[in-house]
Coordinates of C-alpha atoms in Angstrom, one line a residue:
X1 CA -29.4 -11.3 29.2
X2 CA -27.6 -9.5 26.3
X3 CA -28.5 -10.6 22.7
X4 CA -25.6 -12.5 21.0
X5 CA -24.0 -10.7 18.1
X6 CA -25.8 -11.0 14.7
X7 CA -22.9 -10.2 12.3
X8 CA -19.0 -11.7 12.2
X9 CA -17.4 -8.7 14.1
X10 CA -13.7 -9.3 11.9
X11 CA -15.8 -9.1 8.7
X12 CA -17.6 -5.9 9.6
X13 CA -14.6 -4.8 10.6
X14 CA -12.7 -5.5 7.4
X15 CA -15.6 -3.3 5.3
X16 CA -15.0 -0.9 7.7
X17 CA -11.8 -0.8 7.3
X18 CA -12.3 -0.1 3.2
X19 CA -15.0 2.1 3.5
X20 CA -12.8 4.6 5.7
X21 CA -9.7 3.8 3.2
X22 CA -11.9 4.7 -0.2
X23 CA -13.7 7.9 1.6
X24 CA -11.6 9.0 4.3
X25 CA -12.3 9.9 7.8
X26 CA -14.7 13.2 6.9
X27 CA -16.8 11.9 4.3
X28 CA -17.7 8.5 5.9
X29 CA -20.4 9.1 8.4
X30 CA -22.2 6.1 10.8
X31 CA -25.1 6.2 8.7
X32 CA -22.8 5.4 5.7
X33 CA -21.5 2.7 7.9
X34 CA -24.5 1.6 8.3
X35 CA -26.0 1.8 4.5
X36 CA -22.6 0.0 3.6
X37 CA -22.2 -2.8 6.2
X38 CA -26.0 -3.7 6.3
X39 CA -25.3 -3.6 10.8
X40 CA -27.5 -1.1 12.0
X41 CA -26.1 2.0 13.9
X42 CA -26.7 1.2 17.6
X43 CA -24.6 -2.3 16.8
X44 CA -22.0 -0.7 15.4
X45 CA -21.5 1.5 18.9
X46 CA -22.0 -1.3 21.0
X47 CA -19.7 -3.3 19.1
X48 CA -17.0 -0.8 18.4
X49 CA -17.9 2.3 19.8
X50 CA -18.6 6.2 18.8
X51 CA -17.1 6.9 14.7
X52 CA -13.5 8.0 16.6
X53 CA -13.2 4.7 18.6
X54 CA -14.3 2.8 15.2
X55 CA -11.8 4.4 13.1
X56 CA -9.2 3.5 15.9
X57 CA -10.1 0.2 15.8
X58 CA -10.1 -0.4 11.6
X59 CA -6.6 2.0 11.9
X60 CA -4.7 -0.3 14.4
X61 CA -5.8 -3.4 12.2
X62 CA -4.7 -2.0 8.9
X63 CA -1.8 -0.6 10.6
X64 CA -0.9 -3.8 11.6
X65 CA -1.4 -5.2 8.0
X66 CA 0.8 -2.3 6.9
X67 CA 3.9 -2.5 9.2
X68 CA 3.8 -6.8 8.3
X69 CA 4.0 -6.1 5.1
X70 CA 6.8 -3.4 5.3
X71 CA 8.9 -6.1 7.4
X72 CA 8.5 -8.7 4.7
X73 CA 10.8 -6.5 2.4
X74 CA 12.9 -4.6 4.5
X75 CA 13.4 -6.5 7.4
X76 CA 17.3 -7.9 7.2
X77 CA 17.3 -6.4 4.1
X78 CA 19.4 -3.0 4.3
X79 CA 18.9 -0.6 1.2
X80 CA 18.0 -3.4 -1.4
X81 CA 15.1 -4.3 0.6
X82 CA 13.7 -0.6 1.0
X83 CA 14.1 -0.4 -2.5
X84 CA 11.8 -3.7 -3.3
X85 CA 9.2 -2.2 -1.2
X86 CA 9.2 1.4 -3.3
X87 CA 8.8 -0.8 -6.1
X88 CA 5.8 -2.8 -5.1
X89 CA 4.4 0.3 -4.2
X90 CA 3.9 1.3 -7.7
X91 CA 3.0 -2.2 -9.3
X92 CA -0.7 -2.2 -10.4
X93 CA -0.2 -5.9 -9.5
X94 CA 1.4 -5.0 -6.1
X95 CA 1.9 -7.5 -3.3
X96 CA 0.9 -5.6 -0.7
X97 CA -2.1 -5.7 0.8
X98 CA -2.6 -1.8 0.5
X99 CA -5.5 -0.8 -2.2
X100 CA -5.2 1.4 -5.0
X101 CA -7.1 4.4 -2.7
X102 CA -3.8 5.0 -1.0
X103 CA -2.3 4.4 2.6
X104 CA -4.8 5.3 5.3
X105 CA -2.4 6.8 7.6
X106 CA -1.2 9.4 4.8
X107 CA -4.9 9.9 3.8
X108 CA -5.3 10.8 7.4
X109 CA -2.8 12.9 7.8
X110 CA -4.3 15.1 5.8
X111 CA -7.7 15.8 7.9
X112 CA -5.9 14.5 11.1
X113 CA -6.1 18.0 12.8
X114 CA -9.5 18.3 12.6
X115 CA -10.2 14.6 13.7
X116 CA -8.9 15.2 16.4
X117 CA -5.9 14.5 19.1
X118 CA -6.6 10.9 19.2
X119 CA -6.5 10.3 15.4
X120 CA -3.6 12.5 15.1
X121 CA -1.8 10.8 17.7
X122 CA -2.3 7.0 16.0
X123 CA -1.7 8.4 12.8
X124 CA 1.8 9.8 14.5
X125 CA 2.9 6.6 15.6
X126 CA 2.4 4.8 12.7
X127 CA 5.0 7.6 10.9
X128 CA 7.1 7.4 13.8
X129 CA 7.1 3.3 13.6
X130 CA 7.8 3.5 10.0
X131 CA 10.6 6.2 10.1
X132 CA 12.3 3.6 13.0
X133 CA 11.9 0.9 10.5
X134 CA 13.5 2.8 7.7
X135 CA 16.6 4.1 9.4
X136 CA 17.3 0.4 11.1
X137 CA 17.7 -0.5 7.7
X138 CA 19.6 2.2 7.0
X139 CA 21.8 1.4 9.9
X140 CA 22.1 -2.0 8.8
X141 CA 23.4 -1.4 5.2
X142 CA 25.7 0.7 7.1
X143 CA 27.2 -2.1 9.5
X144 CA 27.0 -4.6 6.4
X145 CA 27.6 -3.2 2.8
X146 CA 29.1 0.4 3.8
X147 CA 27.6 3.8 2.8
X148 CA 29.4 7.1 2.1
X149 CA 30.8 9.2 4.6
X150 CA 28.7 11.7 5.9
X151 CA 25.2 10.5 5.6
X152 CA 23.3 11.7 8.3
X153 CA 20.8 8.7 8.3
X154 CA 18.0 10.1 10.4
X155 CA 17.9 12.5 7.8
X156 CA 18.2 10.1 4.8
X157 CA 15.4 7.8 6.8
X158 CA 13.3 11.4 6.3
X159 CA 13.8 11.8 3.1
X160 CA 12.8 8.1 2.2
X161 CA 9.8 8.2 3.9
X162 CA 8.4 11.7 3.3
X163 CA 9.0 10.8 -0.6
X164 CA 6.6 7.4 0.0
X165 CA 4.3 9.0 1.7
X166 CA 4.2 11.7 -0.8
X167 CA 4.0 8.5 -3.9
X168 CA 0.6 7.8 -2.1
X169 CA -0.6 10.7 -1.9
X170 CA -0.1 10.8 -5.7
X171 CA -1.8 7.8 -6.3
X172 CA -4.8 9.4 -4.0
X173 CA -5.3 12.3 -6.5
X174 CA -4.8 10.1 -9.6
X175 CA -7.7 8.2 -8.9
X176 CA -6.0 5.0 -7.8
X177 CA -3.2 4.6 -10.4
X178 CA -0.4 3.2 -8.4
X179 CA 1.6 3.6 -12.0
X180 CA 1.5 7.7 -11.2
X181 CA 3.8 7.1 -8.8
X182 CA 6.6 5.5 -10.5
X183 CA 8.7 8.5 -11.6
X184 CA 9.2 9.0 -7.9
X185 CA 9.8 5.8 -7.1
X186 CA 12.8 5.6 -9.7
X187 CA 14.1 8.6 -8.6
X188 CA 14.1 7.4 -4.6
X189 CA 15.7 3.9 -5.4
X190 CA 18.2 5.7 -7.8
X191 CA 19.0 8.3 -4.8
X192 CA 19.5 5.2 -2.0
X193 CA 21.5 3.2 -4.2
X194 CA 24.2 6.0 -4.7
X195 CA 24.4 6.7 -1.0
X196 CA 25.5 2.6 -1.0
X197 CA 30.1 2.5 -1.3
X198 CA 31.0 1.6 -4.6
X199 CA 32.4 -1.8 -5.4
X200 CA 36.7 -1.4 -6.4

């Protein structure tokens, strides 16, 4: 008969998740799991896995977390609410639930090659989710408030994302100052806004 569980799986889980977000996915080995989480190795596979299938798990939750959190401002929101999440990114208060070590998917994407296929795939997805969410909002400001005439706004959705993803990585290097990134941020609200008609 197996032994029940001695640890709250969701709270490991959630340590595991920081730990990979303040270290990344090179520096954090199982035995630094371990140290950190006070669950010995061996548990940590039974319960989750090999590191790879751990990190899959803590990615999925976070990107979960992540993609919620993007929704609550841009969803039905068009530009303006794009432009609210940009902001929050750069708020040492900020709202959302992101630490000041940076976005996990762009710290990632960095070593992602030499995680491996898997990683690299998730870590895909997530970009690929975000870009969608982006450029329906795009759309959307589109159908609703009118933008200029010839926007291409796959390419605008690009150019938004690739300049948040490059605010993180920013904030990365700085040492967790979210402020860092705020000259950016400006700058991309600034950009989105003149893309919006003018008012006669």
């Amino acid at each position: 008969m197996a032994r029940p569980r001695e640890f709250d799986t969701e709270e490991v889980l959630d340590q595991i998740l920081l730990i990979f977000l303040e270290n990344g996915w090179q520096q954090t080995s199982m035995r630094h799991l371990e140290s950190s989480t006070g669950v010995k190795q061996v548990s940590l596979y039974n319960a989750f896995g090999n590191k790879e299938a751990l990190f899959l798990t803590a990615f999925d939750q976070w990107a979960k977390q992540a993609a919620d959190a993007q929704d609550r401002f841009m969803k039905g929101n068009g530009i303006d609410g794009i432009a609210r999440f940009v902001k929050a990114i750069v708020r040492n208060d900020s709202p959302l639930p992101i630490p000041q070590c940076g976005c996990l998917a762009v710290n990632t994407a960095l070593v992602a090659r030499e995680a491996g296929p898997a990683i690299q795939d998730r870590v895909q997805r997530y970009r690929d989710g975000m870009h969608e969410r982006i450029l329906g909002e795009l759309s959307r400001a589109k159908r609703q408030q009118g933008l200029k005439r010839g926007l291409r706004l796959a390419s605008c959705a690009e150019l938004v994302l690739n300049a948040i993803w490059g605010i993180f990585v920013t904030i990365r290097l700085s040492g967790s100052d979210p402020s860092v990134g705020k000259p950016t941020a400006d700058a991309l609200v600034r950009t989105m806004e003149s893309w919006q008609m003018q008012a006669a």
